[in-house]
Short mmCIF file of C-alpha atoms in Angstrom, two decimals:
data_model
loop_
_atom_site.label_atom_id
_atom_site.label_comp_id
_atom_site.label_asym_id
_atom_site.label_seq_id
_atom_site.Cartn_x
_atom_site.Cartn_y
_atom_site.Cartn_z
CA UNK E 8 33.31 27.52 21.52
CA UNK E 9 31.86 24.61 23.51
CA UNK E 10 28.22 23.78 23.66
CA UNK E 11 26.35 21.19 25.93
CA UNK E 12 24.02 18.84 24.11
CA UNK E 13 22.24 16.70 26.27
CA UNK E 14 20.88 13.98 24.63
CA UNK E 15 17.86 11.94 24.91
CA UNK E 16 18.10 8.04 25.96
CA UNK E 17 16.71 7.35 22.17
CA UNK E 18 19.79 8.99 20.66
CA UNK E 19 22.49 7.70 22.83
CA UNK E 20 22.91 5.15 20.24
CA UNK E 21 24.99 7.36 18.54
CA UNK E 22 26.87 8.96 21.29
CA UNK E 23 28.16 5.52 22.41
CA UNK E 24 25.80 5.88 25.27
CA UNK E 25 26.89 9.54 26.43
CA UNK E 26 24.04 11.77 27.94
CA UNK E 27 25.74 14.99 27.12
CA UNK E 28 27.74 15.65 24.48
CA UNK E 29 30.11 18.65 23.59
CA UNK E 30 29.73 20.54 20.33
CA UNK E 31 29.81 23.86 18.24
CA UNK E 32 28.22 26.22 16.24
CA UNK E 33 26.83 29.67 16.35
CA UNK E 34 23.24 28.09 15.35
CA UNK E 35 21.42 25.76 15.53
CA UNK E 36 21.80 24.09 12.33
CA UNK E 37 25.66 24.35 12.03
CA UNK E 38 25.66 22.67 15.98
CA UNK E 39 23.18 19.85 14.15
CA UNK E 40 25.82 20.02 11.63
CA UNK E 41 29.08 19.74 13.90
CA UNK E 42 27.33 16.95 16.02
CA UNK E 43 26.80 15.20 12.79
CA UNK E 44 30.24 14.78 12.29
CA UNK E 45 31.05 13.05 15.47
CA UNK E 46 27.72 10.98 15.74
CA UNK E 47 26.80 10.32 12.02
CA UNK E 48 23.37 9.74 12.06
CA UNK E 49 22.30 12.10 14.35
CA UNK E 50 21.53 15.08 12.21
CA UNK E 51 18.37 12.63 10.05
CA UNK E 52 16.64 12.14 13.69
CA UNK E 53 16.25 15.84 14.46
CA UNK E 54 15.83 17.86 10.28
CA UNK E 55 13.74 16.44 7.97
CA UNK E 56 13.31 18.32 4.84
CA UNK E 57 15.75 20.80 6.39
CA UNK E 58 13.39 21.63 9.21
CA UNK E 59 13.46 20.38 12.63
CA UNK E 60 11.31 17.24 13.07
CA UNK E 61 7.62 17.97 14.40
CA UNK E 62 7.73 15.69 17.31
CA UNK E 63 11.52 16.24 18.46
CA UNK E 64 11.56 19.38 20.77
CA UNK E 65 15.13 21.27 21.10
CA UNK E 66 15.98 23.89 23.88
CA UNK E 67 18.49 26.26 24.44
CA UNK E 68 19.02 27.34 27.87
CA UNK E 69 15.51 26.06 28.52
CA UNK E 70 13.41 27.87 25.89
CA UNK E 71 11.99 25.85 23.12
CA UNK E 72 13.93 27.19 19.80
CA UNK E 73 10.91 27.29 17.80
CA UNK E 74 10.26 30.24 19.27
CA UNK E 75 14.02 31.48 18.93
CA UNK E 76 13.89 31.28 15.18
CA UNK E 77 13.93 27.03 14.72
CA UNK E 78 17.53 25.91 12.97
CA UNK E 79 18.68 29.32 12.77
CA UNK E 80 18.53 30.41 16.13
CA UNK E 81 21.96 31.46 18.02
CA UNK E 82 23.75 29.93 19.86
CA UNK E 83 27.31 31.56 22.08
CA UNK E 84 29.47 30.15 24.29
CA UNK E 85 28.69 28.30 27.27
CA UNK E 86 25.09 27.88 26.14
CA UNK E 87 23.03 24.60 26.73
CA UNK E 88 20.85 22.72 24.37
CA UNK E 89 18.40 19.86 25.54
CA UNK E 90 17.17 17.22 23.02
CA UNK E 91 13.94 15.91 24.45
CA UNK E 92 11.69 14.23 21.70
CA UNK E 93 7.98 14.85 21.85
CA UNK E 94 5.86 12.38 24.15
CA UNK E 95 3.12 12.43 22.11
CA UNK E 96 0.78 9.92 20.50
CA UNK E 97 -3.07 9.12 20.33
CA UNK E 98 -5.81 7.23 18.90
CA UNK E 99 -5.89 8.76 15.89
CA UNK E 100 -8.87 9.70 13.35
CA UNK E 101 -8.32 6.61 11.51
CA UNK E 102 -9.51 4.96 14.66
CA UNK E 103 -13.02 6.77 14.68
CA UNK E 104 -15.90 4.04 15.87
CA UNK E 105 -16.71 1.89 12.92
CA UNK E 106 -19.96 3.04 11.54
CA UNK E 107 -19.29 6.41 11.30
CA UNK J 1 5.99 -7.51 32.67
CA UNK J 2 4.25 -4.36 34.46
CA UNK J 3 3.62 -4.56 38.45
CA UNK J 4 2.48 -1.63 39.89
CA UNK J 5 0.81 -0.69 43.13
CA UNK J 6 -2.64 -0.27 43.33
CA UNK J 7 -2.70 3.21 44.49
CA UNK J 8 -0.79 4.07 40.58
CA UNK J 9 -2.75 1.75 38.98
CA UNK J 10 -6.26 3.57 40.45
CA UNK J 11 -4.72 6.93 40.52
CA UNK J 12 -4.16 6.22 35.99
CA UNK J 13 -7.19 4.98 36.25
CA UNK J 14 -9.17 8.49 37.69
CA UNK J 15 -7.40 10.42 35.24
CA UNK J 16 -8.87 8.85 32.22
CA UNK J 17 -12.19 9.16 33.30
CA UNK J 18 -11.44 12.55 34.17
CA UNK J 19 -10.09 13.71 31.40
CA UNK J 20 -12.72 11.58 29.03
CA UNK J 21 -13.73 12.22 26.42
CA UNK J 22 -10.25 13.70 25.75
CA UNK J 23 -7.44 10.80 25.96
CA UNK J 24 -5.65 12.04 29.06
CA UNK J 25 -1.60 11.48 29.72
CA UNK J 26 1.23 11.17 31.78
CA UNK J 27 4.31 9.35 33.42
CA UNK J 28 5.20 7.35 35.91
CA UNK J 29 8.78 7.93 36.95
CA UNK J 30 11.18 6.07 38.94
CA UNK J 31 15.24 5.60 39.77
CA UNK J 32 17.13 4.66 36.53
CA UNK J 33 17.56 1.27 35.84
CA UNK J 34 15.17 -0.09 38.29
CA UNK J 35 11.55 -0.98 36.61
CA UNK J 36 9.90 0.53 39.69
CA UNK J 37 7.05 2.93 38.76
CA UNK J 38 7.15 4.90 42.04
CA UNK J 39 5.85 8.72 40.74
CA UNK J 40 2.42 9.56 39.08
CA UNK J 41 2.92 13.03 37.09
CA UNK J 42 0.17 13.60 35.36
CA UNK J 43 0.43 15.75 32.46
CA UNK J 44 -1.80 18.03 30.85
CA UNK J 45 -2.91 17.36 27.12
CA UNK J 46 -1.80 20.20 25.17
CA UNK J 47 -3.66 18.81 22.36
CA UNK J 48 -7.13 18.73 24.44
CA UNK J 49 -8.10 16.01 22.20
CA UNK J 50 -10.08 12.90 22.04
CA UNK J 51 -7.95 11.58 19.40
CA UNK J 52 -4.55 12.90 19.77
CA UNK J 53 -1.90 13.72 23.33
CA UNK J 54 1.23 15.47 23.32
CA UNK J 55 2.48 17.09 26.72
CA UNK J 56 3.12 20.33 26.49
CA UNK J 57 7.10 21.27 24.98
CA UNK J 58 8.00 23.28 28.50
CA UNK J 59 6.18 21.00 30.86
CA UNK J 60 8.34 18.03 28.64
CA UNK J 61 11.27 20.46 29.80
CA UNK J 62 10.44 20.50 33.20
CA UNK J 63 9.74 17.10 33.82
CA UNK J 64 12.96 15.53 32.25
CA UNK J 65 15.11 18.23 34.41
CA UNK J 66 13.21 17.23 37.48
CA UNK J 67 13.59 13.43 36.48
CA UNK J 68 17.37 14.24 35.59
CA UNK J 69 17.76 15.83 39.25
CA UNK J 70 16.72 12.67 41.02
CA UNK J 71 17.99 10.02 38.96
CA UNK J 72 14.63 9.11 37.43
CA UNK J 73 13.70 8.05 34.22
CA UNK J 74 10.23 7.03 32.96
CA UNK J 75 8.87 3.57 33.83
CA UNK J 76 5.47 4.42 32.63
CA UNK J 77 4.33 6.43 29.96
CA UNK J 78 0.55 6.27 29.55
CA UNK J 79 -2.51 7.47 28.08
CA UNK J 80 -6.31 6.84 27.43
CA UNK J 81 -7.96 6.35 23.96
CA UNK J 82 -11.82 7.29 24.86
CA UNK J 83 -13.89 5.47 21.99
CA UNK J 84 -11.48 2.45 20.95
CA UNK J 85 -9.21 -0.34 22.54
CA UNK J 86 -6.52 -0.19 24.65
CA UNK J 87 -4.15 -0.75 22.13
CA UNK J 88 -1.22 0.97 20.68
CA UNK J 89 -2.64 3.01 17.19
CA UNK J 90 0.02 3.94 14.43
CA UNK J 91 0.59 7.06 15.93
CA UNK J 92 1.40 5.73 19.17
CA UNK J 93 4.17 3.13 17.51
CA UNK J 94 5.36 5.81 15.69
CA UNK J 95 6.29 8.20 18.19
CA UNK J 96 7.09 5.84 20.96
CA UNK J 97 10.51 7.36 21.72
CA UNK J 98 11.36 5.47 25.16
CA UNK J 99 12.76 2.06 24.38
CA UNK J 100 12.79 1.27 28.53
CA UNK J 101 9.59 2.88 29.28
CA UNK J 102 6.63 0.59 29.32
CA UNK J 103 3.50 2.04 27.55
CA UNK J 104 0.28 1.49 29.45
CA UNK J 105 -2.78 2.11 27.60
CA UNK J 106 -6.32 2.66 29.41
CA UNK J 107 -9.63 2.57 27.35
CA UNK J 108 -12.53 4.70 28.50
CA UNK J 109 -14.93 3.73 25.91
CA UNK J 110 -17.13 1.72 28.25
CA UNK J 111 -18.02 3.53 31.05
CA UNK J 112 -16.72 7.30 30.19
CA UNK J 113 -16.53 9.61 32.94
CA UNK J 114 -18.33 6.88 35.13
CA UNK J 115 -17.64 4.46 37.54
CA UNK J 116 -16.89 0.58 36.24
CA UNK J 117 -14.11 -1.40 35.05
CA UNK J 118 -11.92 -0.02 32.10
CA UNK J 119 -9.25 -1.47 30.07
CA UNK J 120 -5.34 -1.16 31.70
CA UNK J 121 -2.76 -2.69 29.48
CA UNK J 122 0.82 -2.56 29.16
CA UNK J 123 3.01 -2.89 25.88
CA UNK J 124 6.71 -2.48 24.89
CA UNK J 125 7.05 -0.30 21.83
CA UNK J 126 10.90 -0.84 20.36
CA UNK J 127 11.47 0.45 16.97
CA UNK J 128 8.50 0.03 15.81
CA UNK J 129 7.23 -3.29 17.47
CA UNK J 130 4.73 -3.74 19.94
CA UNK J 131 4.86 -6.39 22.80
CA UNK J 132 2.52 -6.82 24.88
CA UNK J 133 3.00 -7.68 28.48
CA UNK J 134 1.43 -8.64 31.99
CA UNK J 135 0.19 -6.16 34.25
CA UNK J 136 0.46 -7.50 37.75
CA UNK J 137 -1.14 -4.96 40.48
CA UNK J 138 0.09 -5.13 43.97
CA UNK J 139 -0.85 -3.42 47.29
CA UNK J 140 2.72 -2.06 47.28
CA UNK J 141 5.82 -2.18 45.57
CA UNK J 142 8.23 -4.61 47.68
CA UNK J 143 10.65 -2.28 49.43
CA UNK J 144 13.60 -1.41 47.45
CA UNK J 145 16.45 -2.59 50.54
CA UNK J 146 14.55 -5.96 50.86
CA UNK J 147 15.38 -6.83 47.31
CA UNK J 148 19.19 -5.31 47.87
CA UNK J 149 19.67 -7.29 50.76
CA UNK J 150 19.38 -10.39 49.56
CA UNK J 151 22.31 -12.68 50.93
#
């Protein structure tokens, strides 16, 4: 069972520079898992506290997979999966105007 | 160092004050590799918030499949804070995510919605460290075969 990861420029680090990678699984979480043993490393950039990171956004076949059930949605054959981390950011409300 | 052409630069520039008081976002997207800003997308907010940006997860989708079709990546990432400097906050180091993209910040706390001059500056984010860098704003970028034909 073969499954395209593409992965984001941020992550290529540990895909010796590869943009897609191949992997398997028939979730989410046991892809994370078989990726993680070919790019160790990987897996602690997209779970933490065994839940996908907030701001790192993971499709399969284009639809965002926390609506598809988060780590334990399915995955088959010839499905692809997009790693695209959140462009996000802001001032923040520590930053209100001083004074208030 | 940051050189853009004007028409970007004022384009970023509308969009803030626009979008003010909410901090307004988007890219600037060009051919892989080459440090040329060349394609304003602006993005919506999803967060609609004077305080906080994130684009939406399926316009994110859309825009890195149409960058990925042309060979694109993003020069520019930017965004407005609306009531402080135009300087990277925590949040912004901490989910800068684009080692080659340069971050432009634009401040509309001055002049809001309204005409007069705003804040534009540029910064590196990488791991966690901010750089900042010249912004140099020209009438147009210098055409890409000039610079390849170079004897």
């Amino acid at each position: 069972m073969a499954i395209e990861v593409r992965i984001p420029t941020i992550l290529r680090t540990y895909t010796d520079g590869a943009k897609a990678v191949d992997g398997s699984g028939e979730t989410l979480q046991a892809l994370i898992d078989d990726l993680e043993g070919n790019h160790p490393g990987i897996k602690d950039r997209l779970i933490e506290s065994g839940d996908l990171r907030r701001f790192v956004n993971v499709y399969i076949n284009d639809e965002d997979v926390r609506f598809m059930g988060g780590l334990d949605a399915e995955l088959s054959d010839g499905d692809q999966v997009v790693v695209l981390p959140a462009v996000a950011g802001g001032a923040g409300s520590s930053a209100q105007p001083v004074g208030r | 160092m940051l050189t853009i052409d004007r028409t970007t630069y004022d384009a970023i520039v509308a969009h803030a004050k626009r979008d003010h008081p909410d901090e307004a976002c988007g890219i600037v997207a060009g051919p892989e590799g080459s440090d040329r800003p060349e394609r304003l997308v602006e993005m919506v907010n999803a967060a609609g918030s004077p305080t906080f940006y994130e684009f939406d997860s399926t316009d994110l989708l859309q825009l890195y499949k149409d960058m990925d079709a042309r060979d694109e990546e993003p020069v520019v990432v930017y965004h407005s804070h609306t009531a402080t400097e135009a300087y990277p906050s925590r949040t912004d180091i901490g989910l800068a995510m684009e080692p080659n993209a340069h971050y432009v910040l634009v401040s509309t706390r001055e002049h809001g919605n309204n005409d007069g001059p705003v804040e534009f500056r540029s910064y590196r984010i990488i791991d966690g460290a901010v750089t900042e860098e010249e912004v140099t704003v020209v009438a147009q970028l210098q055409s890409r075969e000039s610079e390849e034909s170079t004897p």
